[in-house]
Amino acid sequence: MFRDSQKKYVRRLILGDVSIDDLTITRVLSMSPEEYSTRVRYVIAAKKLERLGVSVEPGQAVTYVLSKSGASIIQTTSENEYDLEAYLKVLNDAAKTVLTPILAFEMDSSR
């Protein structure tokens, strides 16, 4: 059942049959964007917001879409600008997270 849902969403992603709103990811900043030493996607998005003149503070939620540049803010993202490969990986990782314990339990139960 879960595999069928996964296949359905993979197909929708590949065909471009998803809205940007369905693809958004939101993270809350724990520091100001300048304080981060790693280049994570939500910090990339926060810095893009700052370049547009938006003040970004610790505790603020940043909403973005996975894109080839790492992250695009939803305010400037067009419908087909998302990174297909990145979303397929996110979907696959989520499926593994959900299914691995279930499949392991089923295998142990069948012994």
mmCIF file of N, CA and C in Angstrom:
data_model
loop_
_atom_site.group_PDB
_atom_site.id
_atom_site.type_symbol
_atom_site.label_atom_id
_atom_site.label_comp_id
_atom_site.label_asym_id
_atom_site.label_seq_id
_atom_site.Cartn_x
_atom_site.Cartn_y
_atom_site.Cartn_z
ATOM 1 N N MET A 1 0.824 -1.199 0.000
ATOM 2 C CA MET A 1 0.000 0.000 0.000
ATOM 3 C C MET A 1 0.868 1.263 0.000
ATOM 4 N N PHE A 2 1.849 1.312 0.916
ATOM 5 C CA PHE A 2 2.724 2.477 0.961
ATOM 6 C C PHE A 2 3.532 2.582 -0.328
ATOM 7 N N ARG A 3 3.982 1.442 -0.843
ATOM 8 C CA ARG A 3 4.752 1.437 -2.102
ATOM 9 C C ARG A 3 3.929 2.007 -3.252
ATOM 10 N N ASP A 4 2.626 1.696 -3.275
ATOM 11 C CA ASP A 4 1.758 2.236 -4.323
ATOM 12 C C ASP A 4 1.684 3.757 -4.224
ATOM 13 N N SER A 5 1.574 4.264 -2.998
ATOM 14 C CA SER A 5 1.547 5.717 -2.798
ATOM 15 C C SER A 5 2.860 6.339 -3.228
ATOM 16 N N GLN A 6 3.954 5.682 -2.892
ATOM 17 C CA GLN A 6 5.271 6.194 -3.277
ATOM 18 C C GLN A 6 5.373 6.271 -4.800
ATOM 19 N N LYS A 7 4.965 5.221 -5.487
ATOM 20 C CA LYS A 7 5.023 5.204 -6.959
ATOM 21 C C LYS A 7 4.164 6.319 -7.550
ATOM 22 N N LYS A 8 3.008 6.556 -6.942
ATOM 23 C CA LYS A 8 2.104 7.607 -7.421
ATOM 24 C C LYS A 8 2.788 8.974 -7.327
ATOM 25 N N TYR A 9 3.457 9.233 -6.204
ATOM 26 C CA TYR A 9 4.112 10.526 -6.031
ATOM 27 C C TYR A 9 5.362 10.658 -6.887
ATOM 28 N N VAL A 10 6.083 9.572 -7.098
ATOM 29 C CA VAL A 10 7.229 9.600 -8.012
ATOM 30 C C VAL A 10 6.735 9.983 -9.409
ATOM 31 N N ARG A 11 5.664 9.358 -9.837
ATOM 32 C CA ARG A 11 5.098 9.655 -11.160
ATOM 33 C C ARG A 11 4.684 11.124 -11.263
ATOM 34 N N ARG A 12 4.013 11.639 -10.231
ATOM 35 C CA ARG A 12 3.577 13.037 -10.244
ATOM 36 C C ARG A 12 4.772 13.989 -10.315
ATOM 37 N N LEU A 13 5.835 13.666 -9.562
ATOM 38 C CA LEU A 13 7.038 14.507 -9.602
ATOM 39 C C LEU A 13 7.657 14.515 -10.994
ATOM 40 N N ILE A 14 7.791 13.337 -11.580
ATOM 41 C CA ILE A 14 8.418 13.217 -12.900
ATOM 42 C C ILE A 14 7.600 13.947 -13.967
ATOM 43 N N LEU A 15 6.286 13.848 -13.871
ATOM 44 C CA LEU A 15 5.412 14.492 -14.860
ATOM 45 C C LEU A 15 5.223 15.984 -14.596
ATOM 46 N N GLY A 16 5.707 16.471 -13.469
ATOM 47 C CA GLY A 16 5.523 17.882 -13.134
ATOM 48 C C GLY A 16 4.119 18.189 -12.675
ATOM 49 N N ASP A 17 3.430 17.179 -12.180
ATOM 50 C CA ASP A 17 2.033 17.310 -11.754
ATOM 51 C C ASP A 17 1.938 17.619 -10.255
ATOM 52 N N VAL A 18 2.741 18.574 -9.809
ATOM 53 C CA VAL A 18 2.732 19.011 -8.418
ATOM 54 C C VAL A 18 2.831 20.528 -8.398
ATOM 55 N N SER A 19 2.244 21.124 -7.384
ATOM 56 C CA SER A 19 2.361 22.580 -7.264
ATOM 57 C C SER A 19 3.548 22.901 -6.364
ATOM 58 N N ILE A 20 4.067 24.079 -6.514
ATOM 59 C CA ILE A 20 5.174 24.526 -5.673
ATOM 60 C C ILE A 20 4.764 24.468 -4.203
ATOM 61 N N ASP A 21 3.526 24.794 -3.898
ATOM 62 C CA ASP A 21 3.052 24.751 -2.508
ATOM 63 C C ASP A 21 3.182 23.348 -1.915
ATOM 64 N N ASP A 22 3.013 22.320 -2.738
ATOM 65 C CA ASP A 22 3.140 20.944 -2.258
ATOM 66 C C ASP A 22 4.594 20.551 -1.996
ATOM 67 N N LEU A 23 5.529 21.299 -2.547
ATOM 68 C CA LEU A 23 6.942 20.951 -2.442
ATOM 69 C C LEU A 23 7.701 21.767 -1.402
ATOM 70 N N THR A 24 7.041 22.723 -0.777
ATOM 71 C CA THR A 24 7.756 23.603 0.147
ATOM 72 C C THR A 24 8.220 22.867 1.399
ATOM 73 N N ILE A 25 9.344 23.319 1.888
ATOM 74 C CA ILE A 25 9.931 22.815 3.127
ATOM 75 C C ILE A 25 10.118 24.027 4.029
ATOM 76 N N THR A 26 9.786 23.896 5.290
ATOM 77 C CA THR A 26 9.936 25.006 6.226
ATOM 78 C C THR A 26 10.857 24.597 7.372
ATOM 79 N N ARG A 27 11.814 25.440 7.663
ATOM 80 C CA ARG A 27 12.743 25.228 8.772
ATOM 81 C C ARG A 27 12.823 26.527 9.571
ATOM 82 N N VAL A 28 13.055 26.389 10.858
ATOM 83 C CA VAL A 28 13.198 27.549 11.725
ATOM 84 C C VAL A 28 14.678 27.780 11.999
ATOM 85 N N LEU A 29 15.110 29.011 11.818
ATOM 86 C CA LEU A 29 16.502 29.365 12.058
ATOM 87 C C LEU A 29 16.776 29.444 13.556
ATOM 88 N N SER A 30 17.877 28.865 13.994
ATOM 89 C CA SER A 30 18.259 28.977 15.397
ATOM 90 C C SER A 30 19.256 30.114 15.608
ATOM 91 N N MET A 31 19.824 30.612 14.504
ATOM 92 C CA MET A 31 20.786 31.718 14.548
ATOM 93 C C MET A 31 20.506 32.628 13.362
ATOM 94 N N SER A 32 21.190 33.758 13.317
ATOM 95 C CA SER A 32 21.072 34.596 12.126
ATOM 96 C C SER A 32 21.797 33.878 10.983
ATOM 97 N N PRO A 33 21.404 34.104 9.744
ATOM 98 C CA PRO A 33 22.025 33.391 8.614
ATOM 99 C C PRO A 33 23.543 33.518 8.564
ATOM 100 N N GLU A 34 24.091 34.657 8.963
ATOM 101 C CA GLU A 34 25.533 34.872 8.911
ATOM 102 C C GLU A 34 26.292 34.000 9.910
ATOM 103 N N GLU A 35 25.625 33.546 10.958
ATOM 104 C CA GLU A 35 26.288 32.757 11.994
ATOM 105 C C GLU A 35 26.479 31.284 11.620
ATOM 106 N N TYR A 36 25.785 30.819 10.612
ATOM 107 C CA TYR A 36 25.914 29.416 10.195
ATOM 108 C C TYR A 36 27.235 29.209 9.456
ATOM 109 N N SER A 37 27.959 28.158 9.819
ATOM 110 C CA SER A 37 29.224 27.869 9.137
ATOM 111 C C SER A 37 29.035 26.861 8.005
ATOM 112 N N THR A 38 27.917 26.144 8.024
ATOM 113 C CA THR A 38 27.649 25.180 6.951
ATOM 114 C C THR A 38 26.656 25.783 5.961
ATOM 115 N N ARG A 39 26.712 25.279 4.757
ATOM 116 C CA ARG A 39 25.861 25.794 3.676
ATOM 117 C C ARG A 39 24.657 24.870 3.509
ATOM 118 N N VAL A 40 23.752 24.932 4.461
ATOM 119 C CA VAL A 40 22.545 24.112 4.390
ATOM 120 C C VAL A 40 21.448 24.876 3.645
ATOM 121 N N ARG A 41 20.502 24.136 3.126
ATOM 122 C CA ARG A 41 19.503 24.731 2.227
ATOM 123 C C ARG A 41 18.694 25.850 2.853
ATOM 124 N N TYR A 42 18.273 25.685 4.092
ATOM 125 C CA TYR A 42 17.437 26.737 4.674
ATOM 126 C C TYR A 42 18.231 28.016 4.923
ATOM 127 N N VAL A 43 19.525 27.906 5.109
ATOM 128 C CA VAL A 43 20.368 29.096 5.255
ATOM 129 C C VAL A 43 20.548 29.762 3.886
ATOM 130 N N ILE A 44 20.709 28.966 2.846
ATOM 131 C CA ILE A 44 20.773 29.510 1.482
ATOM 132 C C ILE A 44 19.510 30.320 1.207
ATOM 133 N N ALA A 45 18.357 29.744 1.557
ATOM 134 C CA ALA A 45 17.077 30.438 1.347
ATOM 135 C C ALA A 45 16.998 31.709 2.181
ATOM 136 N N ALA A 46 17.449 31.647 3.430
ATOM 137 C CA ALA A 46 17.411 32.828 4.303
ATOM 138 C C ALA A 46 18.266 33.951 3.721
ATOM 139 N N LYS A 47 19.435 33.604 3.201
ATOM 140 C CA LYS A 47 20.307 34.620 2.611
ATOM 141 C C LYS A 47 19.697 35.218 1.345
ATOM 142 N N LYS A 48 18.961 34.411 0.592
ATOM 143 C CA LYS A 48 18.269 34.939 -0.591
ATOM 144 C C LYS A 48 17.184 35.920 -0.161
ATOM 145 N N LEU A 49 16.483 35.603 0.927
ATOM 146 C CA LEU A 49 15.478 36.533 1.445
ATOM 147 C C LEU A 49 16.122 37.851 1.847
ATOM 148 N N GLU A 50 17.270 37.779 2.510
ATOM 149 C CA GLU A 50 17.966 38.997 2.917
ATOM 150 C C GLU A 50 18.367 39.833 1.703
ATOM 151 N N ARG A 51 18.808 39.175 0.635
ATOM 152 C CA ARG A 51 19.184 39.916 -0.579
ATOM 153 C C ARG A 51 17.985 40.634 -1.201
ATOM 154 N N LEU A 52 16.779 40.124 -0.913
ATOM 155 C CA LEU A 52 15.563 40.788 -1.396
ATOM 156 C C LEU A 52 15.100 41.889 -0.448
ATOM 157 N N GLY A 53 15.852 42.073 0.640
ATOM 158 C CA GLY A 53 15.499 43.132 1.582
ATOM 159 C C GLY A 53 14.639 42.675 2.746
ATOM 160 N N VAL A 54 14.432 41.365 2.886
ATOM 161 C CA VAL A 54 13.628 40.828 3.987
ATOM 162 C C VAL A 54 14.540 40.606 5.188
ATOM 163 N N SER A 55 14.139 41.110 6.334
ATOM 164 C CA SER A 55 14.911 40.906 7.552
ATOM 165 C C SER A 55 14.691 39.476 8.044
ATOM 166 N N VAL A 56 15.784 38.769 8.317
ATOM 167 C CA VAL A 56 15.702 37.381 8.764
ATOM 168 C C VAL A 56 16.387 37.274 10.128
ATOM 169 N N GLU A 57 15.640 36.793 11.114
ATOM 170 C CA GLU A 57 16.123 36.736 12.494
ATOM 171 C C GLU A 57 16.084 35.307 13.027
ATOM 172 N N PRO A 58 16.877 35.009 14.074
ATOM 173 C CA PRO A 58 16.772 33.698 14.729
ATOM 174 C C PRO A 58 15.340 33.457 15.209
ATOM 175 N N GLY A 59 14.866 32.226 15.061
ATOM 176 C CA GLY A 59 13.502 31.884 15.446
ATOM 177 C C GLY A 59 12.498 32.035 14.313
ATOM 178 N N GLN A 60 12.923 32.632 13.223
ATOM 179 C CA GLN A 60 12.046 32.847 12.073
ATOM 180 C C GLN A 60 11.984 31.597 11.200
ATOM 181 N N ALA A 61 10.814 31.298 10.691
ATOM 182 C CA ALA A 61 10.642 30.173 9.768
ATOM 183 C C ALA A 61 11.010 30.629 8.360
ATOM 184 N N VAL A 62 11.738 29.768 7.652
ATOM 185 C CA VAL A 62 12.117 30.027 6.272
ATOM 186 C C VAL A 62 11.521 28.910 5.423
ATOM 187 N N THR A 63 10.764 29.293 4.417
ATOM 188 C CA THR A 63 10.116 28.322 3.541
ATOM 189 C C THR A 63 10.799 28.369 2.174
ATOM 190 N N TYR A 64 11.127 27.191 1.674
ATOM 191 C CA TYR A 64 11.881 27.121 0.426
ATOM 192 C C TYR A 64 11.522 25.861 -0.353
ATOM 193 N N VAL A 65 12.041 25.795 -1.571
ATOM 194 C CA VAL A 65 11.869 24.662 -2.466
ATOM 195 C C VAL A 65 13.263 24.178 -2.845
ATOM 196 N N LEU A 66 13.454 22.868 -2.903
ATOM 197 C CA LEU A 66 14.736 22.312 -3.337
ATOM 198 C C LEU A 66 14.941 22.643 -4.813
ATOM 199 N N SER A 67 16.088 23.226 -5.128
ATOM 200 C CA SER A 67 16.376 23.598 -6.515
ATOM 201 C C SER A 67 17.829 23.275 -6.835
ATOM 202 N N LYS A 68 18.201 23.433 -8.079
ATOM 203 C CA LYS A 68 19.574 23.146 -8.506
ATOM 204 C C LYS A 68 20.583 24.015 -7.753
ATOM 205 N N SER A 69 20.169 25.205 -7.344
ATOM 206 C CA SER A 69 21.066 26.087 -6.596
ATOM 207 C C SER A 69 21.103 25.721 -5.110
ATOM 208 N N GLY A 70 20.386 24.690 -4.737
ATOM 209 C CA GLY A 70 20.311 24.254 -3.336
ATOM 210 C C GLY A 70 18.955 24.538 -2.754
ATOM 211 N N ALA A 71 18.532 25.802 -2.831
ATOM 212 C CA ALA A 71 17.225 26.186 -2.310
ATOM 213 C C ALA A 71 16.761 27.452 -3.007
ATOM 214 N N SER A 72 15.479 27.501 -3.318
ATOM 215 C CA SER A 72 14.872 28.703 -3.875
ATOM 216 C C SER A 72 13.738 29.120 -2.961
ATOM 217 N N ILE A 73 13.647 30.409 -2.722
ATOM 218 C CA ILE A 73 12.558 30.891 -1.880
ATOM 219 C C ILE A 73 11.270 30.866 -2.689
ATOM 220 N N ILE A 74 10.183 30.565 -2.011
ATOM 221 C CA ILE A 74 8.923 30.376 -2.745
ATOM 222 C C ILE A 74 8.435 31.658 -3.397
ATOM 223 N N GLN A 75 8.854 32.793 -2.871
ATOM 224 C CA GLN A 75 8.420 34.069 -3.435
ATOM 225 C C GLN A 75 8.916 34.265 -4.866
ATOM 226 N N THR A 76 9.996 33.588 -5.241
ATOM 227 C CA THR A 76 10.569 33.794 -6.577
ATOM 228 C C THR A 76 10.675 32.507 -7.393
ATOM 229 N N THR A 77 10.019 31.443 -6.955
ATOM 230 C CA THR A 77 10.144 30.146 -7.620
ATOM 231 C C THR A 77 8.971 29.904 -8.565
ATOM 232 N N SER A 78 9.291 29.480 -9.786
ATOM 233 C CA SER A 78 8.238 29.133 -10.739
ATOM 234 C C SER A 78 7.880 27.654 -10.585
ATOM 235 N N GLU A 79 6.795 27.242 -11.158
ATOM 236 C CA GLU A 79 6.247 25.888 -10.976
ATOM 237 C C GLU A 79 7.215 24.764 -11.343
ATOM 238 N N ASN A 80 8.035 24.924 -12.362
ATOM 239 C CA ASN A 80 8.905 23.827 -12.803
ATOM 240 C C ASN A 80 10.371 24.046 -12.441
ATOM 241 N N GLU A 81 10.622 24.839 -11.433
ATOM 242 C CA GLU A 81 11.992 25.177 -11.064
ATOM 243 C C GLU A 81 12.577 24.240 -10.005
ATOM 244 N N TYR A 82 11.808 23.284 -9.540
ATOM 245 C CA TYR A 82 12.297 22.408 -8.476
ATOM 246 C C TYR A 82 13.290 21.376 -9.008
ATOM 247 N N ASP A 83 14.109 20.852 -8.084
ATOM 248 C CA ASP A 83 15.125 19.858 -8.420
ATOM 249 C C ASP A 83 14.507 18.462 -8.303
ATOM 250 N N LEU A 84 14.156 17.893 -9.432
ATOM 251 C CA LEU A 84 13.489 16.592 -9.464
ATOM 252 C C LEU A 84 14.285 15.534 -8.719
ATOM 253 N N GLU A 85 15.576 15.430 -8.991
ATOM 254 C CA GLU A 85 16.413 14.406 -8.353
ATOM 255 C C GLU A 85 16.424 14.555 -6.833
ATOM 256 N N ALA A 86 16.482 15.782 -6.356
ATOM 257 C CA ALA A 86 16.496 16.016 -4.904
ATOM 258 C C ALA A 86 15.181 15.556 -4.269
ATOM 259 N N TYR A 87 14.053 15.847 -4.923
ATOM 260 C CA TYR A 87 12.764 15.413 -4.369
ATOM 261 C C TYR A 87 12.583 13.902 -4.454
ATOM 262 N N LEU A 88 13.094 13.278 -5.502
ATOM 263 C CA LEU A 88 13.023 11.814 -5.597
ATOM 264 C C LEU A 88 13.836 11.181 -4.469
ATOM 265 N N LYS A 89 14.976 11.778 -4.133
ATOM 266 C CA LYS A 89 15.791 11.278 -3.022
ATOM 267 C C LYS A 89 15.057 11.457 -1.692
ATOM 268 N N VAL A 90 14.451 12.616 -1.484
ATOM 269 C CA VAL A 90 13.689 12.864 -0.246
ATOM 270 C C VAL A 90 12.567 11.839 -0.112
ATOM 271 N N LEU A 91 11.859 11.591 -1.201
ATOM 272 C CA LEU A 91 10.759 10.631 -1.179
ATOM 273 C C LEU A 91 11.263 9.219 -0.902
ATOM 274 N N ASN A 92 12.368 8.835 -1.525
ATOM 275 C CA ASN A 92 12.952 7.522 -1.312
ATOM 276 C C ASN A 92 13.443 7.364 0.132
ATOM 277 N N ASP A 93 14.106 8.393 0.654
ATOM 278 C CA ASP A 93 14.586 8.346 2.040
ATOM 279 C C ASP A 93 13.423 8.223 3.027
ATOM 280 N N ALA A 94 12.339 8.939 2.756
ATOM 281 C CA ALA A 94 11.161 8.863 3.629
ATOM 282 C C ALA A 94 10.556 7.460 3.590
ATOM 283 N N ALA A 95 10.494 6.880 2.401
ATOM 284 C CA ALA A 95 9.958 5.528 2.269
ATOM 285 C C ALA A 95 10.811 4.535 3.035
ATOM 286 N N LYS A 96 12.135 4.664 2.941
ATOM 287 C CA LYS A 96 13.029 3.773 3.689
ATOM 288 C C LYS A 96 12.828 3.924 5.189
ATOM 289 N N THR A 97 12.692 5.157 5.641
ATOM 290 C CA THR A 97 12.508 5.426 7.066
ATOM 291 C C THR A 97 11.236 4.758 7.587
ATOM 292 N N VAL A 98 10.185 4.826 6.803
ATOM 293 C CA VAL A 98 8.906 4.251 7.215
ATOM 294 C C VAL A 98 8.906 2.732 7.062
ATOM 295 N N LEU A 99 9.428 2.235 5.952
ATOM 296 C CA LEU A 99 9.297 0.816 5.648
ATOM 297 C C LEU A 99 10.321 -0.087 6.326
ATOM 298 N N THR A 100 11.517 0.388 6.572
ATOM 299 C CA THR A 100 12.560 -0.473 7.136
ATOM 300 C C THR A 100 12.143 -1.131 8.444
ATOM 301 N N PRO A 101 11.624 -0.395 9.433
ATOM 302 C CA PRO A 101 11.208 -1.067 10.671
ATOM 303 C C PRO A 101 10.051 -2.045 10.459
ATOM 304 N N ILE A 102 9.147 -1.704 9.573
ATOM 305 C CA ILE A 102 7.988 -2.574 9.305
ATOM 306 C C ILE A 102 8.448 -3.873 8.653
ATOM 307 N N LEU A 103 9.299 -3.748 7.640
ATOM 308 C CA LEU A 103 9.787 -4.949 6.939
ATOM 309 C C LEU A 103 10.650 -5.816 7.847
ATOM 310 N N ALA A 104 11.468 -5.174 8.697
ATOM 311 C CA ALA A 104 12.291 -5.931 9.653
ATOM 312 C C ALA A 104 11.409 -6.688 10.633
ATOM 313 N N PHE A 105 10.350 -6.046 11.085
ATOM 314 C CA PHE A 105 9.418 -6.702 12.018
ATOM 315 C C PHE A 105 8.735 -7.873 11.332
ATOM 316 N N GLU A 106 8.295 -7.700 10.091
ATOM 317 C CA GLU A 106 7.640 -8.776 9.366
ATOM 318 C C GLU A 106 8.581 -9.957 9.137
ATOM 319 N N MET A 107 9.855 -9.665 8.854
ATOM 320 C CA MET A 107 10.819 -10.744 8.648
ATOM 321 C C MET A 107 11.067 -11.498 9.947
ATOM 322 N N ASP A 108 11.171 -10.774 11.071
ATOM 323 C CA ASP A 108 11.361 -11.445 12.366
ATOM 324 C C ASP A 108 10.148 -12.263 12.755
ATOM 325 N N SER A 109 8.972 -11.778 12.422
ATOM 326 C CA SER A 109 7.731 -12.482 12.772
ATOM 327 C C SER A 109 7.560 -13.771 11.985
ATOM 328 N N SER A 110 8.109 -13.791 10.773
ATOM 329 C CA SER A 110 7.925 -14.980 9.923
ATOM 330 C C SER A 110 8.896 -16.106 10.280
ATOM 331 N N ARG A 111 9.824 -15.858 11.179
ATOM 332 C CA ARG A 111 10.807 -16.899 11.555
ATOM 333 C C ARG A 111 10.269 -17.819 12.580
#
